[in-house]
Short mmCIF file of C-alpha atoms in Angstrom, two decimals:
data_model
loop_
_atom_site.label_atom_id
_atom_site.label_comp_id
_atom_site.label_asym_id
_atom_site.label_seq_id
_atom_site.Cartn_x
_atom_site.Cartn_y
_atom_site.Cartn_z
CA UNK Q 1 -23.24 11.86 -2.58
CA UNK Q 2 -20.32 10.52 -0.55
CA UNK Q 3 -16.62 11.04 -1.35
CA UNK Q 4 -13.90 9.15 0.50
CA UNK Q 5 -10.18 9.96 0.41
CA UNK Q 6 -7.72 7.14 1.12
CA UNK Q 7 -3.90 7.35 1.12
CA UNK Q 8 -1.35 5.20 -0.65
CA UNK Q 9 1.43 3.64 1.37
CA UNK Q 10 5.18 3.12 1.52
CA UNK Q 11 6.04 -0.22 3.09
CA UNK Q 12 9.56 0.06 4.50
CA UNK Q 13 10.35 -3.13 6.41
CA UNK Q 14 8.81 -6.55 6.90
CA UNK Q 15 7.18 -6.90 3.50
CA UNK Q 16 6.33 -10.50 2.49
CA UNK Q 17 6.08 -11.59 6.16
CA UNK Q 18 2.47 -10.31 6.19
CA UNK Q 19 1.36 -13.24 4.03
CA UNK Q 20 -0.78 -15.76 5.92
CA UNK Q 21 1.60 -18.58 4.98
CA UNK Q 22 4.28 -16.80 7.05
CA UNK Q 23 2.56 -14.93 9.88
CA UNK Q 24 0.37 -17.95 10.75
CA UNK Q 25 3.58 -19.74 11.77
CA UNK Q 26 5.83 -16.93 12.97
CA UNK Q 27 3.82 -13.74 13.38
CA UNK Q 28 4.98 -10.56 11.66
CA UNK Q 29 6.35 -7.09 12.37
CA UNK Q 30 6.27 -4.29 9.79
CA UNK Q 31 7.22 -0.63 9.50
CA UNK Q 32 5.82 1.82 6.97
CA UNK Q 33 3.80 4.97 6.41
CA UNK Q 34 1.17 6.57 4.21
CA UNK Q 35 1.78 9.55 1.94
CA UNK Q 36 -0.33 12.52 0.89
CA UNK Q 37 -1.19 10.93 -2.43
CA UNK Q 38 -4.70 9.51 -2.52
CA UNK Q 39 -7.45 7.63 -4.25
CA UNK Q 40 -10.95 9.10 -4.22
CA UNK Q 41 -14.19 7.12 -4.35
CA UNK Q 42 -17.40 8.96 -5.13
CA UNK Q 43 -20.60 6.98 -4.52
CA UNK Q 44 -24.33 7.58 -4.55
CA UNK Q 45 -27.49 5.56 -5.00
CA UNK Q 46 -28.55 5.49 -8.64
CA UNK Q 47 -31.52 7.82 -9.27
CA UNK Q 48 -34.55 5.75 -10.27
CA UNK Q 49 -35.08 7.78 -13.43
CA UNK Q 50 -32.01 6.22 -15.09
CA UNK Q 51 -32.49 3.12 -17.22
CA UNK Q 52 -29.68 1.17 -15.58
CA UNK Q 53 -29.02 -0.12 -12.10
CA UNK Q 54 -25.31 0.32 -11.38
CA UNK Q 55 -22.58 2.33 -13.08
CA UNK Q 56 -18.89 1.99 -12.20
CA UNK Q 57 -16.21 4.31 -13.57
CA UNK Q 58 -12.49 3.59 -13.30
CA UNK Q 59 -10.13 2.96 -16.25
CA UNK Q 60 -13.22 1.47 -17.86
CA UNK Q 61 -16.92 2.21 -17.49
CA UNK Q 62 -19.33 -0.56 -16.57
CA UNK Q 63 -23.11 -0.28 -16.70
CA UNK Q 64 -25.04 -3.28 -15.38
CA UNK Q 65 -28.53 -4.22 -14.23
CA UNK Q 66 -27.27 -6.85 -11.80
CA UNK Q 67 -24.40 -6.16 -9.43
CA UNK Q 68 -23.19 -9.75 -9.85
CA UNK Q 69 -22.28 -8.87 -13.45
CA UNK Q 70 -19.71 -6.22 -12.46
CA UNK Q 71 -16.31 -7.20 -13.85
CA UNK Q 72 -14.24 -5.12 -11.44
CA UNK Q 73 -13.42 -7.66 -8.73
CA UNK Q 74 -12.99 -5.11 -5.95
CA UNK Q 75 -16.30 -3.38 -6.57
CA UNK Q 76 -18.19 -6.64 -6.99
CA UNK Q 77 -16.58 -8.06 -3.85
CA UNK Q 78 -17.40 -5.05 -1.67
CA UNK Q 79 -21.02 -4.93 -2.87
CA UNK Q 80 -21.33 -8.65 -2.20
CA UNK Q 81 -19.78 -8.32 1.26
CA UNK Q 82 -22.10 -5.44 2.21
CA UNK Q 83 -25.08 -7.28 0.66
CA UNK Q 84 -25.91 -4.26 -1.50
CA UNK Q 85 -28.45 -5.21 -4.12
CA UNK Q 86 -29.75 -1.74 -4.97
CA UNK Q 87 -28.23 0.37 -7.73
CA UNK Q 88 -25.17 2.52 -7.06
CA UNK Q 89 -22.95 4.86 -9.05
CA UNK Q 90 -19.24 4.64 -8.24
CA UNK Q 91 -16.46 6.82 -9.64
CA UNK Q 92 -12.72 6.43 -8.98
CA UNK Q 93 -9.90 8.98 -9.23
CA UNK Q 94 -6.29 8.69 -8.06
CA UNK Q 95 -3.17 10.82 -7.67
CA UNK Q 96 -0.81 8.00 -8.73
CA UNK Q 97 -0.98 5.11 -11.23
CA UNK Q 98 -2.50 1.79 -10.17
CA UNK Q 99 -0.59 -1.52 -10.25
CA UNK Q 100 2.55 0.29 -9.10
CA UNK Q 101 3.32 -1.16 -5.66
CA UNK Q 102 1.76 1.58 -3.53
CA UNK Q 103 -1.11 -0.54 -2.19
CA UNK Q 104 -3.63 1.01 -4.57
CA UNK Q 105 -5.95 -2.01 -4.75
CA UNK Q 106 -6.28 -2.12 -0.97
CA UNK Q 107 -6.68 1.66 -0.74
CA UNK Q 108 -9.49 1.28 -3.28
CA UNK Q 109 -11.24 -1.39 -1.20
CA UNK Q 110 -10.83 0.52 2.07
CA UNK Q 111 -12.06 3.75 0.48
CA UNK Q 112 -15.06 2.08 -1.13
CA UNK Q 113 -16.05 0.38 2.12
CA UNK Q 114 -15.74 3.67 3.97
CA UNK Q 115 -17.87 5.52 1.41
CA UNK Q 116 -20.60 2.87 1.22
CA UNK Q 117 -20.84 2.52 4.99
CA UNK Q 118 -21.29 6.30 5.19
CA UNK Q 119 -23.89 6.19 2.42
CA UNK Q 120 -25.85 3.77 4.58
CA UNK Q 121 -25.41 5.87 7.75
CA UNK Q 122 -23.02 3.39 9.34
CA UNK Q 123 -19.69 4.13 11.00
CA UNK Q 124 -16.66 1.86 11.17
CA UNK Q 125 -13.48 2.17 13.24
CA UNK Q 126 -10.15 2.10 11.46
CA UNK Q 127 -9.60 -1.43 12.73
CA UNK Q 128 -12.98 -2.58 11.43
CA UNK Q 129 -12.35 -1.00 8.01
CA UNK Q 130 -8.99 -2.76 7.74
CA UNK Q 131 -10.43 -6.10 8.86
CA UNK Q 132 -13.29 -5.87 6.38
CA UNK Q 133 -10.93 -4.98 3.51
CA UNK Q 134 -8.66 -7.92 4.40
CA UNK Q 135 -11.65 -10.25 4.38
CA UNK Q 136 -12.89 -8.99 1.00
CA UNK Q 137 -9.51 -9.29 -0.71
CA UNK Q 138 -8.04 -12.39 0.91
CA UNK Q 139 -11.11 -14.49 1.72
CA UNK Q 140 -14.07 -13.43 -0.40
CA UNK Q 141 -12.10 -12.74 -3.61
CA UNK Q 142 -9.30 -15.18 -2.69
CA UNK Q 143 -6.62 -12.85 -4.08
CA UNK Q 144 -2.98 -13.57 -3.29
CA UNK Q 145 -1.13 -11.09 -1.10
CA UNK Q 146 -0.51 -9.87 2.42
CA UNK Q 147 -2.60 -7.94 4.92
CA UNK Q 148 -0.50 -4.84 5.61
CA UNK Q 149 -1.81 -2.64 2.77
CA UNK Q 150 -5.37 -2.62 4.07
CA UNK Q 151 -4.09 -1.61 7.52
CA UNK Q 152 -1.92 1.24 6.21
CA UNK Q 153 -4.77 2.59 4.07
CA UNK Q 154 -7.21 2.58 6.94
CA UNK Q 155 -4.95 3.94 9.72
CA UNK Q 156 -2.50 6.30 7.98
CA UNK Q 157 0.58 7.67 9.75
CA UNK Q 158 4.12 6.41 10.36
CA UNK Q 159 3.58 3.19 12.28
CA UNK Q 160 4.60 -0.32 13.11
CA UNK Q 161 2.24 -3.24 12.69
CA UNK Q 162 2.32 -6.39 14.82
CA UNK Q 163 0.52 -9.36 13.29
CA UNK Q 164 -0.22 -12.38 15.48
CA UNK Q 165 -0.39 -15.96 14.23
CA UNK Q 166 -4.18 -15.85 14.19
CA UNK Q 167 -4.15 -12.80 11.89
CA UNK Q 168 -5.11 -10.29 14.58
CA UNK Q 169 -3.02 -7.12 14.47
CA UNK Q 170 -1.99 -4.09 16.49
CA UNK Q 171 -0.89 -0.73 15.08
CA UNK Q 172 1.58 1.36 17.08
CA UNK Q 173 3.11 4.74 16.19
CA UNK Q 174 6.90 4.71 16.07
CA UNK Q 175 8.60 6.51 18.96
CA UNK Q 176 9.92 9.42 16.89
CA UNK Q 177 9.63 13.19 17.09
CA UNK Q 178 8.10 15.57 14.55
CA UNK Q 179 11.59 16.92 13.89
CA UNK Q 180 12.87 13.43 13.07
CA UNK Q 181 9.93 12.82 10.72
CA UNK Q 182 10.75 16.08 8.94
CA UNK Q 183 14.42 15.07 8.55
CA UNK Q 184 13.46 11.55 7.45
CA UNK Q 185 11.07 12.79 4.77
CA UNK Q 186 13.59 15.38 3.60
CA UNK Q 187 16.04 12.58 2.83
CA UNK Q 188 13.42 10.27 1.31
CA UNK Q 189 12.89 9.95 -2.44
CA UNK Q 190 10.34 8.13 -4.56
CA UNK Q 191 10.87 7.39 -8.25
CA UNK Q 192 8.44 5.87 -10.74
CA UNK Q 193 9.97 3.15 -12.91
CA UNK Q 194 7.53 4.00 -15.70
CA UNK Q 195 5.93 0.55 -15.70
CA UNK Q 196 3.12 -1.20 -13.89
CA UNK Q 197 2.45 -4.90 -13.32
CA UNK Q 198 -0.05 -7.47 -12.09
CA UNK Q 199 0.96 -8.02 -8.47
CA UNK Q 200 -1.19 -11.13 -7.93
CA UNK Q 201 0.99 -13.34 -10.13
CA UNK Q 202 4.10 -12.12 -8.32
CA UNK Q 203 2.43 -12.56 -4.93
CA UNK Q 204 1.58 -16.17 -5.76
CA UNK Q 205 5.30 -16.88 -6.19
CA UNK Q 206 6.06 -15.76 -2.61
CA UNK Q 207 4.96 -19.02 -1.00
CA UNK Q 208 7.82 -21.21 -2.19
CA UNK Q 209 9.47 -23.16 0.63
CA UNK Q 210 12.93 -22.07 -0.51
CA UNK Q 211 12.02 -18.44 0.25
CA UNK Q 212 11.44 -19.06 3.97
CA UNK Q 213 15.04 -18.27 4.94
CA UNK Q 214 14.89 -14.86 3.26
CA UNK Q 215 11.58 -14.03 4.94
CA UNK Q 216 13.16 -14.82 8.31
CA UNK Q 217 15.99 -12.41 7.43
CA UNK Q 218 13.49 -9.73 6.39
CA UNK Q 219 11.62 -10.17 9.68
CA UNK Q 220 14.87 -9.79 11.62
CA UNK Q 221 15.84 -6.66 9.69
CA UNK Q 222 12.43 -5.10 10.44
CA UNK Q 223 13.09 -5.38 14.17
CA UNK Q 224 16.56 -3.93 13.72
CA UNK Q 225 15.00 -1.05 11.81
CA UNK Q 226 12.73 -0.22 14.76
CA UNK Q 227 15.86 0.38 16.83
CA UNK Q 228 17.31 2.62 14.12
CA UNK Q 229 14.15 4.74 14.15
CA UNK Q 230 14.28 5.03 17.94
CA UNK Q 231 17.98 6.00 17.68
CA UNK Q 232 17.14 8.62 15.00
CA UNK Q 233 19.68 6.92 12.73
CA UNK Q 234 18.55 7.76 9.20
CA UNK Q 235 21.80 6.45 7.67
CA UNK Q 236 21.22 3.16 9.48
CA UNK Q 237 17.64 3.01 8.17
CA UNK Q 238 18.96 3.48 4.63
CA UNK Q 239 21.55 0.73 5.10
CA UNK Q 240 18.90 -1.69 6.39
CA UNK Q 241 16.62 -0.75 3.49
CA UNK Q 242 19.35 -1.89 1.10
CA UNK Q 243 19.91 -5.08 3.10
CA UNK Q 244 16.20 -5.89 3.16
CA UNK Q 245 15.86 -5.34 -0.61
CA UNK Q 246 18.73 -7.73 -1.32
CA UNK Q 247 16.96 -10.37 0.78
CA UNK Q 248 13.58 -9.74 -0.84
CA UNK Q 249 14.96 -10.19 -4.37
CA UNK Q 250 15.82 -13.78 -3.44
CA UNK Q 251 12.23 -14.68 -2.59
CA UNK Q 252 11.15 -14.86 -6.23
CA UNK Q 253 12.73 -14.32 -9.65
CA UNK Q 254 9.71 -12.15 -10.52
CA UNK Q 255 10.51 -9.44 -7.95
CA UNK Q 256 13.33 -7.73 -9.86
CA UNK Q 257 14.85 -7.76 -13.35
CA UNK Q 258 17.84 -6.37 -15.22
CA UNK Q 259 16.23 -2.99 -15.84
CA UNK Q 260 15.31 -2.53 -12.18
CA UNK Q 261 18.76 -3.67 -11.04
CA UNK Q 262 20.37 -1.07 -13.29
CA UNK Q 263 18.04 1.62 -11.98
CA UNK Q 264 18.98 0.65 -8.43
CA UNK Q 265 22.68 0.98 -9.26
CA UNK Q 266 22.06 4.41 -10.77
CA UNK Q 267 20.20 5.57 -7.68
CA UNK Q 268 23.09 4.51 -5.47
CA UNK Q 269 25.55 6.39 -7.71
CA UNK Q 270 23.35 9.45 -7.33
CA UNK Q 271 23.60 9.35 -3.54
CA UNK Q 272 20.98 6.89 -2.34
CA UNK Q 273 22.16 4.85 0.67
CA UNK Q 274 19.56 2.16 0.21
CA UNK Q 275 16.31 1.71 -1.66
CA UNK Q 276 13.60 -0.82 -2.43
CA UNK Q 277 10.91 -1.41 -4.98
CA UNK Q 278 7.54 -0.88 -3.32
CA UNK Q 279 4.98 -3.64 -3.24
CA UNK Q 280 5.24 -7.18 -4.55
CA UNK Q 281 7.87 -6.27 -7.15
CA UNK Q 282 8.28 -6.32 -10.92
CA UNK Q 283 7.70 -2.59 -11.53
CA UNK Q 284 6.12 0.48 -9.98
CA UNK Q 285 7.76 2.90 -7.54
CA UNK Q 286 11.20 2.75 -5.95
CA UNK Q 287 11.70 4.38 -2.54
CA UNK Q 288 15.12 5.36 -1.20
CA UNK Q 289 17.04 7.25 1.49
CA UNK Q 290 19.60 9.86 0.42
CA UNK Q 291 22.97 10.49 2.00
CA UNK Q 292 22.94 13.58 4.20
CA UNK Q 293 25.19 15.60 1.88
CA UNK Q 294 23.25 15.01 -1.35
CA UNK Q 295 21.62 18.02 -3.04
CA UNK Q 296 18.01 16.85 -3.25
CA UNK Q 297 17.02 19.56 -5.75
CA UNK Q 298 19.64 18.27 -8.21
CA UNK Q 299 18.46 14.72 -7.62
CA UNK Q 300 14.85 15.72 -8.34
CA UNK Q 301 15.92 17.58 -11.47
CA UNK Q 302 17.69 14.52 -12.86
CA UNK Q 303 14.65 12.27 -12.46
CA UNK Q 304 12.17 15.00 -13.45
CA UNK Q 305 8.73 13.64 -14.32
CA UNK Q 306 9.34 10.29 -12.62
CA UNK Q 307 10.04 11.92 -9.27
CA UNK Q 308 7.15 12.11 -6.77
CA UNK Q 309 7.05 14.77 -4.07
CA UNK Q 310 5.21 13.66 -0.95
CA UNK Q 311 4.62 14.31 2.72
CA UNK Q 312 3.27 12.12 5.50
CA UNK Q 313 -0.46 11.41 5.69
CA UNK Q 314 -1.64 11.14 9.29
CA UNK Q 315 -5.36 10.46 8.91
CA UNK Q 316 -5.80 7.33 6.81
CA UNK Q 317 -9.09 6.82 5.01
CA UNK Q 318 -11.60 9.59 5.64
CA UNK Q 319 -14.88 10.84 4.18
CA UNK Q 320 -14.43 14.36 2.81
CA UNK Q 321 -17.96 14.97 1.53
CA UNK Q 322 -21.38 13.66 2.48
#
């Protein structure tokens, strides 16, 4: 039995420029990190004594005798990509809700690939895992979206991602100290809006020609943010986060709504310099940077059950049992 553990991510800057329609013309630069909140994939070959071939457990349970009949797109796509025709049992657990803007679908794909490769005594580099996950989601399944989530899930850490016009990418750690990371995380907050959404419909709306100007602005802000990290300017990072979110909201009317706008205003009143909704938009988690003088314990108390404590994950997707 193999168990993989794959982190969820916080995309800070450059989101929406990792879509092929943009990076194929202009390239892309992104900043983000993974947190110590994970999805777990448990896999094994189905014992021959059972009267079914494959069993998949997530929010539903599927039992099939032909892997092509699996309804879960991610599972079916990975099995098809790996040319697995034998029976498997797959179980999924997660620390945070799905469809909430934390890259959960890509973490799922990366984690499942990692587990199944290990089951078959194969090893993959972090780059290979990310590339395979991108292929499964964007080419094989033809799902709308970008290519950063698969990279974050595979690599982990606080990094920048450079995407070339041909889709090749390079991951580089940000030039920051452990002390800065500690200060940055201490002033970071993550709040659940209480709702989830289907990101694919929102992602499809990103490719409108009128949104190009805002994507250019987002790309420019991402490069400015790199300088703020190098200057250890957490206030400046928060200000750019706010600026980037205002740009992103203009890409599509599906990204924000009245309820989210009101929540954003409340967060700023409570001491957040700047924040953004994670992922494609619509619902999910909101990430923000607090002013230096804000009492974080009081902030956490106000948001109670919707507040998520987290630290940095440095490892990316790993196998924790085999």
